[in-house]
RNA sequence: CGGAGCAUAGCGCAGCUUGGUAGCGCGCCUGCCUUGGGAGCAGGAGGUCGUGGGUUCAAAUCCCGCUGCUCCGACCA
């Protein structure tokens, strides 16, 4: 058996050997995506797309619960719109695809394919908002966006990706800032609760903030190779976009004022994070709360027992379905049980339910956890009460494991050589002091290609001196290499 | 966009150095057999060798261009 195990894993490159290869192997073997015939674009295959649907479901629930409503704005953005906000146009120009011709005729004004929708939404808001009574406007959009990236990686950075972008307008700075933080909390809750990924919350440094924002906040997650993924961002725009797009309202005091806006988003990049945080050398591992299939039933038995076992297994399936458990059964006869065991572990299904003649005679089934590999016989009678508990345990355990890993790979450093050494040798996040000078931030990057991830609200430790120049630190910052 | 590597059957690869009728494993199809950790036997199908040019009597093989993917850098959800 040990020998077979070894042979099996040769189909997936071990993480230790080459993490990048492992990632590509897993997403292809688990059938999450395929490369599309356009540079940097992927097809989200059903297994992958259903994961995104699970994210949509959970996020949408939270958006609605906080008073947001969905709407949809055009894919095309007139070129002139980009010119209205200086930082914004500079930030996005390099990665915009343009439509210059349609219906065989050259367009009078080029149309960008949206990289994000602040501009066109700002334009609409300026027409919708007249009075303080029209505020706040709380709108979210589920959409695809395009950024012509130089370097792509499935899910984590693709030329076209799926996301949600929230855009809100408020009467006061305080209210807009509150919204910005409320969404950061919402993202934190979603990512930690549903995806079982612990995050570091904080504020982006000026060089890392969104083009056109006053302040950008992020949640940052650590992958198993120690690199960071920005899992979500929330931006306070101040009146920058309101001024650029003339979003004005008449306030209670009869004064015409610019609105305060926010925007915030998470994307299909989350799927990449999900895979890299929980996956192992046997393949994917999905947290039960977002797993498209939570339980896979494998009926086992020789030919003469087959019908009896499958009927019983089908009965179990119906009962689990009725209990709102996402369950599937694989009763194919041409594949051995062992093959299926490996297959569904590779696909990350949280729980496998094995049932064979011996189990039936004992009035039990065997439950196998993907996260620990633990096999437990459970009496058929108590299955319906045991399963939800087991799924909760797995979810909690996956979060705990991810958090333990992250904490084990989080360090502090007082000097640049020390920081660079940790980044290169140990991998992970490094907490360091920063004087606030962009040059010092860049020095870190030049030394070891780690960038500032964010300035945590509550750093585990206050760092006293700038990592590069040694002057008194103005901020304590997380540094890491990132995707 | 710079540096490196790769592209041959659905998947993983060999063949290329030294040009001469395209191979292996897995998967797939048929039959028998089999089911508690990727079973076995027998027979079979499947490839414009990424693409466009060039050299040559002859190109998967040598040369040039292009495209895509992977890795390393500069830019980003």
Coordinates of C-alpha atoms (C1' of nucleotides) in Angstrom, one line a residue:
Chain A
X1 CA 0.0 0.0 0.0
X2 CA 2.8 2.4 0.8
X3 CA 4.2 1.6 -2.6
X4 CA 0.9 2.4 -4.3
X5 CA 0.6 5.7 -2.4
X6 CA 4.0 6.7 -3.7
X7 CA 3.0 5.9 -7.2
X8 CA -0.2 7.9 -6.9
X9 CA 1.4 11.0 -5.8
X10 CA 3.8 11.1 -8.7
X11 CA 0.9 12.5 -10.6
X12 CA 1.0 15.6 -8.4
X13 CA 4.4 17.2 -7.8
X14 CA 5.1 17.3 -4.1
X15 CA 4.8 20.8 -2.6
X16 CA 8.3 20.6 -1.1
X17 CA 9.8 19.8 -4.5
X18 CA 8.2 22.6 -6.5
X19 CA 5.3 24.5 -5.2
X20 CA 4.4 26.1 -8.5
X21 CA 4.3 22.8 -10.3
X22 CA 2.2 21.4 -7.4
X23 CA -0.3 24.2 -7.9
X24 CA -0.7 23.7 -11.6
X25 CA -0.9 19.9 -11.2
X26 CA -3.6 20.2 -8.6
X27 CA -5.9 22.6 -10.4
X28 CA -5.6 20.6 -13.6
X29 CA -6.0 17.2 -12.0
X30 CA -8.9 18.4 -9.9
X31 CA -10.5 19.6 -13.1
X32 CA -11.1 23.2 -11.8
X33 CA -10.0 25.0 -14.9
X34 CA -8.5 24.7 -18.4
X35 CA -6.4 27.1 -20.4
X36 CA -8.3 29.0 -22.9
X37 CA -7.0 29.8 -26.4
X38 CA -6.5 33.5 -25.4
X39 CA -3.3 34.5 -23.6
X40 CA -3.7 34.6 -19.9
X41 CA -7.4 33.5 -19.9
X42 CA -8.8 30.4 -18.4
X43 CA -12.0 28.5 -18.5
X44 CA -13.6 28.0 -15.1
X45 CA -14.8 24.4 -15.4
X46 CA -17.8 23.3 -13.3
X47 CA -15.7 22.1 -10.4
X48 CA -14.0 25.5 -10.2
X49 CA -16.9 27.6 -11.1
X50 CA -19.1 26.0 -8.4
X51 CA -16.5 27.1 -5.9
X52 CA -16.9 30.7 -7.1
X53 CA -20.7 30.3 -6.9
X54 CA -20.3 29.3 -3.3
X55 CA -18.3 32.4 -2.7
X56 CA -21.0 34.5 -4.4
X57 CA -23.7 32.9 -2.4
X58 CA -22.1 33.6 0.9
X59 CA -20.9 37.1 0.0
X60 CA -24.1 38.1 -1.5
X61 CA -26.0 37.1 1.6
X62 CA -23.7 39.4 3.6
X63 CA -24.0 42.3 1.2
X64 CA -27.8 42.1 1.3
X65 CA -27.8 41.8 5.0
X66 CA -25.9 45.1 5.3
X67 CA -28.2 47.0 3.0
X68 CA -26.5 46.7 -0.4
X69 CA -28.3 45.9 -3.6
X70 CA -27.0 44.5 -6.8
X71 CA -26.9 46.3 -10.2
X72 CA -25.1 46.0 -13.4
X73 CA -23.1 48.5 -15.4
X74 CA -21.6 48.3 -18.9
X75 CA -18.5 46.4 -19.8
X76 CA -17.3 49.3 -22.0
X77 CA -16.0 52.6 -20.7
X78 CA -15.5 55.7 -22.9
X79 CA -11.9 56.8 -23.0
X80 CA -12.7 60.3 -21.7
X81 CA -13.9 58.8 -18.4
X82 CA -10.5 57.6 -17.6
X83 CA -9.0 61.0 -18.1
X84 CA -11.0 62.5 -15.3
X85 CA -9.1 61.1 -12.4
X86 CA -5.4 61.5 -12.8
X87 CA -4.0 58.8 -10.5
X88 CA -6.7 56.4 -11.7
X89 CA -5.8 56.7 -15.4
X90 CA -2.1 56.4 -14.7
X91 CA -2.7 53.3 -12.6
X92 CA -4.7 51.4 -15.1
X93 CA -3.6 52.7 -18.5
X94 CA -0.9 50.1 -19.0
X95 CA -3.3 47.2 -18.7
X96 CA -6.3 48.4 -20.6
X97 CA -7.6 46.6 -23.8
X98 CA -9.3 49.0 -26.2
X99 CA -12.2 48.6 -28.6
X100 CA -11.4 50.9 -31.5
X101 CA -13.7 49.5 -34.2
X102 CA -17.1 48.0 -34.3
X103 CA -19.5 47.1 -37.1
X104 CA -16.7 47.6 -39.5
X105 CA -16.3 51.2 -38.6
X106 CA -13.8 53.1 -36.5
X107 CA -15.3 54.4 -33.3
X108 CA -15.4 58.1 -32.6
X109 CA -14.2 57.5 -29.1
X110 CA -12.3 54.4 -28.1
X111 CA -13.9 52.2 -25.5
X112 CA -11.9 50.6 -22.8
X113 CA -12.9 47.2 -21.5
X114 CA -13.4 47.8 -17.8
X115 CA -10.6 47.0 -15.5
X116 CA -12.9 48.3 -12.7
X117 CA -15.9 50.5 -12.8
X118 CA -15.3 53.5 -10.6
X119 CA -15.5 55.8 -13.6
X120 CA -18.6 54.7 -15.2
X121 CA -20.4 54.2 -11.9
X122 CA -19.2 57.6 -10.8
X123 CA -20.7 59.1 -13.9
X124 CA -24.1 57.5 -13.2
X125 CA -24.1 58.4 -9.6
X126 CA -23.6 62.1 -10.5
X127 CA -26.9 61.9 -12.3
X128 CA -28.7 59.9 -9.6
X129 CA -27.7 61.9 -6.6
X130 CA -29.2 65.4 -6.0
X131 CA -30.0 65.6 -2.3
X132 CA -28.7 64.2 1.0
X133 CA -32.0 62.3 0.9
X134 CA -30.6 60.3 -2.0
X135 CA -27.7 59.1 0.1
X136 CA -26.2 56.7 0.9
X137 CA -26.1 54.8 -2.4
X138 CA -25.1 51.2 -1.6
X139 CA -24.6 49.2 -4.8
X140 CA -22.7 46.1 -5.6
X141 CA -22.0 44.6 -9.0
X142 CA -21.0 41.0 -9.9
X143 CA -19.0 41.2 -13.1
X144 CA -16.0 40.2 -15.2
X145 CA -13.1 42.7 -15.6
X146 CA -10.0 42.7 -17.8
X147 CA -6.5 43.7 -16.9
X148 CA -3.9 42.9 -19.5
X149 CA -1.4 41.5 -17.1
X150 CA 2.2 40.8 -18.2
X151 CA 2.4 37.7 -16.2
X152 CA -0.5 35.4 -15.5
X153 CA -1.3 32.5 -13.2
X154 CA -4.5 30.6 -13.2
X155 CA -7.0 32.1 -10.7
X156 CA -4.4 34.3 -9.0
X157 CA -3.8 36.6 -11.9
X158 CA -5.6 36.2 -15.2
X159 CA -6.2 38.7 -18.0
X160 CA -9.9 38.4 -17.4
X161 CA -11.3 37.6 -14.0
X162 CA -14.6 37.5 -12.1
X163 CA -15.3 39.6 -9.1
X164 CA -17.7 41.7 -7.2
X165 CA -17.2 45.4 -6.9
X166 CA -19.1 47.5 -4.4
X167 CA -19.5 51.2 -4.9
X168 CA -21.1 53.4 -2.4
X169 CA -21.6 57.2 -2.0
X170 CA -22.2 58.9 1.4
X171 CA -23.0 62.4 2.7
X172 CA -20.1 62.5 5.2
X173 CA -16.5 61.4 5.5
X174 CA -17.3 59.6 8.8
X175 CA -20.0 57.5 7.1
X176 CA -17.9 56.6 4.1
X177 CA -15.0 55.6 6.4
X178 CA -17.4 53.5 8.4
X179 CA -18.6 51.8 5.3
X180 CA -15.0 51.1 4.2
X181 CA -14.3 49.4 7.6
X182 CA -17.6 47.6 7.7
X183 CA -16.8 45.9 4.4
X184 CA -13.3 45.0 5.6
X185 CA -15.0 43.3 8.5
X186 CA -17.4 41.6 6.2
X187 CA -14.6 40.3 4.0
X188 CA -12.7 39.1 7.1
X189 CA -15.7 37.2 8.4
X190 CA -16.4 35.7 5.0
X191 CA -12.8 34.6 4.3
X192 CA -12.2 33.2 7.8
X193 CA -15.6 31.6 8.4
X194 CA -16.4 30.2 4.9
X195 CA -13.0 29.7 3.4
X196 CA -11.3 28.8 6.7
X197 CA -8.4 31.2 5.8
X198 CA -7.0 33.4 8.6
X199 CA -6.1 36.9 7.4
X200 CA -4.1 39.9 8.6
X201 CA -6.1 43.1 8.4
X202 CA -4.6 46.4 7.9
X203 CA -4.0 49.5 5.8
X204 CA -2.0 49.6 2.5
X205 CA 1.0 51.9 2.3
X206 CA 0.6 54.8 -0.1
X207 CA 2.7 53.0 -2.8
X208 CA 0.4 50.0 -2.6
X209 CA -3.0 51.7 -2.4
X210 CA -5.6 51.7 -5.2
X211 CA -5.1 54.2 -8.0
X212 CA -7.2 57.2 -6.9
X213 CA -8.0 56.1 -3.4
X214 CA -7.3 58.1 -0.3
X215 CA -6.9 55.0 1.9
X216 CA -6.9 51.3 0.9
X217 CA -7.4 48.5 3.4
X218 CA -6.7 44.9 2.8
X219 CA -6.9 41.4 4.2
X220 CA -3.8 39.3 3.5
X221 CA -3.5 35.6 3.6
X222 CA -0.5 33.3 3.7
X223 CA -0.1 30.5 1.2
X224 CA 1.7 27.3 2.1
X225 CA 4.9 28.5 0.3
X226 CA 4.9 31.5 2.6
X227 CA 3.8 34.0 0.0
X228 CA 1.0 36.4 0.5
X229 CA -2.3 36.8 -1.4
X230 CA -4.3 40.0 -1.0
X231 CA -7.6 38.4 -0.4
X232 CA -9.8 41.5 -0.5
X233 CA -9.5 45.3 -0.5
X234 CA -11.7 48.1 0.6
X235 CA -11.1 51.7 -0.4
X236 CA -12.0 55.0 1.0
X237 CA -12.0 57.4 -1.9
X238 CA -12.7 60.6 -0.1
X239 CA -14.1 63.1 -2.6
X240 CA -11.6 62.2 -5.3
X241 CA -14.0 60.5 -7.6
X242 CA -16.9 62.7 -6.6
X243 CA -14.9 65.7 -7.8
X244 CA -13.8 64.0 -10.9
X245 CA -17.3 62.9 -11.8
X246 CA -19.3 65.7 -10.3
X247 CA -21.1 63.7 -7.7
X248 CA -22.8 66.5 -5.7
X249 CA -25.7 66.8 -3.4
X250 CA -27.6 69.5 -1.6
X251 CA -27.1 69.0 2.1
X252 CA -29.5 69.8 4.9
X253 CA -27.8 73.2 5.3
X254 CA -28.7 74.0 1.7
X255 CA -25.0 73.8 0.7
X256 CA -23.9 71.9 -2.4
X257 CA -21.3 69.3 -1.4
X258 CA -19.3 66.6 -3.0
X259 CA -20.2 63.1 -1.9
X260 CA -17.7 60.7 -0.2
X261 CA -17.4 57.4 -2.0
X262 CA -16.0 53.9 -1.3
X263 CA -15.3 50.9 -3.4
X264 CA -14.4 47.4 -2.5
X265 CA -13.9 44.0 -4.1
X266 CA -12.9 40.4 -4.0
X267 CA -12.2 38.3 -7.0
X268 CA -11.7 34.7 -8.3
X269 CA -8.2 35.1 -6.9
X270 CA -9.8 33.8 -3.7
X271 CA -10.0 30.4 -5.3
X272 CA -6.2 30.4 -5.8
X273 CA -5.8 31.3 -2.2
X274 CA -8.2 28.5 -1.1
X275 CA -6.2 26.0 -3.1
X276 CA -2.8 27.1 -1.8
X277 CA -3.8 27.4 1.8
X278 CA -5.5 24.1 2.3
X279 CA -4.1 21.8 -0.5
X280 CA -1.5 19.1 0.2
X281 CA 0.4 16.5 -1.6
X282 CA -2.7 14.4 -2.1
X283 CA -4.4 17.3 -3.9
X284 CA -7.2 19.7 -3.1
X285 CA -8.8 20.1 0.3
X286 CA -12.0 22.0 0.4
X287 CA -13.6 23.5 3.5
X288 CA -17.0 22.0 4.0
X289 CA -18.9 25.3 4.0
X290 CA -17.9 26.1 0.4
X291 CA -17.3 22.6 -0.9
X292 CA -19.7 22.0 -3.9
X293 CA -19.9 18.4 -2.7
X294 CA -19.5 17.9 1.0
X295 CA -19.9 14.1 1.1
X296 CA -19.2 11.5 -1.5
X297 CA -20.8 8.1 -1.0
X298 CA -18.8 5.1 -2.3
X299 CA -20.8 1.9 -2.3
X300 CA -18.5 -1.2 -2.1
X301 CA -19.3 -4.8 -2.8
X302 CA -18.9 -7.9 -4.9
X303 CA -21.2 -8.4 -7.8
X304 CA -23.7 -10.5 -5.9
X305 CA -24.1 -8.0 -3.2
X306 CA -24.0 -5.0 -5.5
X307 CA -27.7 -4.3 -5.8
X308 CA -28.3 -4.5 -2.1
X309 CA -25.4 -2.2 -1.3
X310 CA -26.2 0.4 -4.0
X311 CA -29.9 0.5 -3.0
X312 CA -28.9 1.1 0.6
X313 CA -26.4 3.8 -0.4
X314 CA -29.0 5.5 -2.6
X315 CA -31.3 5.5 0.4
X316 CA -28.6 7.1 2.5
X317 CA -28.0 9.7 -0.2
X318 CA -31.6 10.7 -0.2
X319 CA -31.6 11.1 3.5
X320 CA -28.5 13.3 3.5
X321 CA -30.0 15.4 0.7
X322 CA -33.1 15.9 2.7
X323 CA -30.9 17.1 5.6
X324 CA -29.4 19.7 3.3
X325 CA -26.1 18.1 3.0
X326 CA -24.5 18.4 -0.4
X327 CA -23.9 14.8 -1.3
X328 CA -23.1 12.8 -4.3
X329 CA -22.8 9.1 -4.9
X330 CA -20.3 7.3 -7.2
X331 CA -21.7 3.9 -8.0
X332 CA -19.7 3.3 -11.2
X333 CA -18.9 -0.3 -11.5
X334 CA -15.9 -0.1 -13.7
X335 CA -13.7 1.7 -11.2
X336 CA -12.3 0.1 -8.1
X337 CA -13.1 1.6 -4.6
X338 CA -9.4 2.4 -4.1
X339 CA -9.4 4.4 -7.3
X340 CA -12.3 6.4 -6.1
X341 CA -10.8 7.0 -2.7
X342 CA -7.8 8.6 -4.3
X343 CA -9.8 10.5 -6.8
X344 CA -12.1 12.2 -4.4
X345 CA -9.3 13.0 -2.0
X346 CA -7.5 14.6 -4.9
X347 CA -10.6 16.6 -5.6
X348 CA -10.8 17.7 -2.0
X349 CA -14.2 16.4 -1.0
X350 CA -14.3 16.9 2.8
X351 CA -16.0 13.6 3.7
X352 CA -16.1 10.2 2.1
X353 CA -18.8 7.8 3.2
X354 CA -17.9 4.2 2.5
X355 CA -20.6 1.5 2.7
X356 CA -20.2 -2.2 2.0
X357 CA -21.8 -5.5 2.9
X358 CA -19.9 -5.7 6.1
X359 CA -21.0 -2.3 7.2
X360 CA -24.6 -3.1 6.3
X361 CA -24.5 -6.2 8.4
X362 CA -23.1 -4.1 11.3
X363 CA -25.6 -1.4 10.8
X364 CA -22.9 1.2 10.2
X365 CA -21.1 3.3 7.6
X366 CA -17.4 4.4 7.5
X367 CA -16.7 8.1 7.4
X368 CA -13.3 9.3 6.3
X369 CA -12.1 12.9 6.7
X370 CA -10.1 14.6 4.0
X371 CA -8.3 16.9 6.4
X372 CA -6.9 14.2 8.7
X373 CA -7.5 10.9 6.8
X374 CA -9.2 9.6 9.9
X375 CA -11.6 6.7 9.4
X376 CA -14.5 6.4 11.8
X377 CA -17.3 3.8 11.8
X378 CA -20.6 5.4 12.6
X379 CA -23.9 3.7 13.2
X380 CA -26.4 4.3 10.4
X381 CA -28.9 5.5 12.9
X382 CA -26.7 8.3 14.2
X383 CA -25.4 9.4 10.8
X384 CA -27.7 12.3 10.3
X385 CA -26.7 13.8 13.6
X386 CA -23.0 12.9 13.3
X387 CA -22.4 14.4 9.9
X388 CA -23.2 18.1 10.4
X389 CA -21.0 17.9 13.5
X390 CA -18.2 16.2 11.5
X391 CA -18.4 18.9 8.8
X392 CA -18.2 21.6 11.4
X393 CA -15.2 19.9 13.0
X394 CA -13.4 19.7 9.7
X395 CA -14.1 23.3 8.9
X396 CA -12.7 24.3 12.4
X397 CA -9.7 22.1 12.0
X398 CA -8.8 23.4 8.6
X399 CA -9.0 27.0 9.9
X400 CA -6.9 26.0 13.0
X401 CA -4.3 24.3 10.8
X402 CA -4.1 27.2 8.4
X403 CA -3.7 29.6 11.4
X404 CA -1.1 27.6 13.1
X405 CA 0.9 27.5 9.8
X406 CA 0.6 31.2 9.3
X407 CA 1.6 32.0 12.9
X408 CA 4.6 29.6 12.7
X409 CA 5.7 31.5 9.6
X410 CA 5.2 35.0 10.9
X411 CA 8.4 36.6 12.2
X412 CA 9.7 40.0 13.3
X413 CA 12.9 41.6 12.1
X414 CA 14.9 44.7 13.2
X415 CA 17.3 45.0 10.3
X416 CA 17.1 44.6 6.5
X417 CA 19.6 41.7 6.3
X418 CA 17.7 39.9 9.0
X419 CA 14.4 40.4 7.1
X420 CA 15.9 39.4 3.8
X421 CA 17.3 36.3 5.4
X422 CA 13.9 35.2 6.7
X423 CA 12.2 35.9 3.4
X424 CA 14.8 33.9 1.5
X425 CA 15.3 31.0 3.9
X426 CA 12.2 30.5 6.0
X427 CA 9.6 32.1 3.8
X428 CA 6.5 33.8 5.3
X429 CA 5.6 37.2 6.7
X430 CA 7.9 39.5 8.5
X431 CA 6.8 42.3 10.8
X432 CA 9.1 45.3 10.7
X433 CA 9.2 49.0 11.6
X434 CA 8.9 51.6 8.8
X435 CA 9.7 55.3 8.9
X436 CA 7.1 56.1 6.2
X437 CA 9.6 56.9 3.5
X438 CA 8.9 55.2 0.2
X439 CA 12.6 54.7 -0.4
X440 CA 12.9 52.4 2.6
X441 CA 10.0 50.4 1.4
X442 CA 11.6 50.0 -2.0
X443 CA 14.9 49.1 -0.4
X444 CA 13.2 46.0 1.1
X445 CA 11.9 45.1 -2.3
X446 CA 15.2 45.5 -4.0
X447 CA 16.9 43.4 -1.4
X448 CA 14.6 40.4 -1.3
X449 CA 11.6 41.1 -3.5
X450 CA 9.3 41.3 -0.5
X451 CA 6.7 44.1 -0.5
X452 CA 4.7 45.8 2.2
X453 CA 1.5 43.8 2.6
X454 CA -0.2 46.1 5.0
X455 CA 0.0 48.1 8.2
X456 CA -1.9 45.9 10.7
X457 CA -4.4 47.7 13.0
X458 CA -3.2 45.7 15.9
X459 CA 0.3 44.5 15.3
X460 CA 1.3 41.5 17.4
X461 CA 4.3 43.7 18.4
X462 CA 5.2 47.4 17.9
X463 CA 8.4 47.7 16.0
X464 CA 10.5 50.7 17.1
X465 CA 12.9 51.4 14.2
X466 CA 12.7 51.5 10.5
X467 CA 13.9 48.3 8.9
X468 CA 16.1 50.2 6.4
X469 CA 17.2 53.5 7.8
X470 CA 16.9 52.8 11.5
X471 CA 15.1 56.0 12.2
X472 CA 12.1 55.9 14.6
X473 CA 9.4 53.8 13.0
X474 CA 6.1 55.5 12.2
X475 CA 4.4 52.3 11.3
X476 CA 4.7 48.5 11.9
X477 CA 4.3 46.7 8.6
X478 CA 3.9 43.2 7.3
X479 CA 6.3 42.4 4.6
X480 CA 6.2 39.3 2.3
X481 CA 6.6 38.1 -1.2
X482 CA 3.3 38.1 -2.8
X483 CA 1.3 36.7 -5.7
Chain B
rC1 C1' 8.0 43.6 -21.4
rG2 C1' 13.4 41.4 -20.6
rG3 C1' 16.1 36.4 -19.2
rA4 C1' 15.7 30.9 -19.2
rG5 C1' 13.0 26.4 -20.5
rC6 C1' 9.1 23.7 -22.8
rA7 C1' 5.4 22.4 -27.0
rU8 C1' 5.2 14.8 -30.2
rA9 C1' -2.3 10.5 -29.2
rG10 C1' -7.1 12.7 -24.0
rC11 C1' -2.8 12.9 -19.9
rG12 C1' 2.5 12.0 -18.7
rC13 C1' 6.7 11.3 -21.6
rA14 C1' 10.7 8.9 -25.2
rG15 C1' 12.6 9.7 -30.1
rC16 C1' 16.1 15.1 -32.0
rU17 C1' 22.9 14.9 -30.5
rU18 C1' 24.3 11.8 -35.7
rG19 C1' 17.7 13.8 -40.8
rG20 C1' 15.6 8.0 -43.7
rU21 C1' 7.9 4.6 -42.9
rA22 C1' 6.2 8.0 -35.1
rG23 C1' 7.0 4.9 -30.1
rC24 C1' 6.1 3.8 -24.6
rG25 C1' 3.0 4.1 -20.0
rC26 C1' -1.7 5.6 -18.3
rG27 C1' -6.4 6.6 -20.1
rC28 C1' -10.2 5.2 -24.1
rC29 C1' -13.2 1.0 -27.0
rU30 C1' -14.6 -4.6 -27.2
rG31 C1' -14.8 -9.2 -24.5
rC32 C1' -13.8 -12.2 -20.1
rC33 C1' -13.0 -11.5 -15.1
rU34 C1' -13.1 -8.3 -10.7
rU35 C1' -14.7 -4.6 -6.3
rG36 C1' -12.9 -2.6 1.7
rG37 C1' -6.8 2.1 -0.9
rG38 C1' -5.6 3.8 -8.3
rA39 C1' -7.1 -5.0 -10.0
rG40 C1' -5.9 -8.8 -14.1
rC41 C1' -5.8 -11.1 -19.2
rA42 C1' -6.8 -10.8 -24.5
rG43 C1' -7.9 -7.9 -28.7
rG44 C1' -8.5 -2.8 -30.7
rA45 C1' -9.0 2.5 -32.0
rG46 C1' -6.5 7.0 -31.7
rG47 C1' -1.1 11.6 -33.9
rU48 C1' -1.6 17.7 -40.1
rC49 C1' 4.9 15.9 -34.2
rG50 C1' 2.0 24.0 -31.6
rU51 C1' 2.2 27.2 -36.1
rG52 C1' 4.4 29.7 -40.6
rG53 C1' 8.7 29.8 -43.5
rG54 C1' 13.8 27.9 -44.9
rU55 C1' 17.8 24.0 -45.8
rU56 C1' 17.6 19.0 -48.0
rC57 C1' 16.4 13.7 -52.7
rA58 C1' 14.2 13.3 -47.7
rA59 C1' 12.7 17.2 -41.5
rA60 C1' 9.4 15.4 -35.2
rU61 C1' 14.9 15.8 -35.8
rC62 C1' 18.9 21.2 -38.6
rC63 C1' 17.9 27.0 -39.2
rC64 C1' 14.6 31.5 -38.8
rG65 C1' 9.9 33.9 -37.4
rC66 C1' 5.2 33.6 -34.7
rU67 C1' 1.9 31.7 -30.8
rG68 C1' 1.0 29.5 -26.2
rC69 C1' 2.5 27.5 -21.4
rU70 C1' 6.0 27.2 -17.1
rC71 C1' 9.9 29.4 -14.2
rC72 C1' 13.0 34.0 -12.8
rG73 C1' 12.8 39.6 -12.9
rA74 C1' 10.2 44.8 -13.8
rC75 C1' 4.2 46.1 -13.4
rC76 C1' -0.8 44.5 -10.9
rA77 C1' -7.4 41.9 -7.8

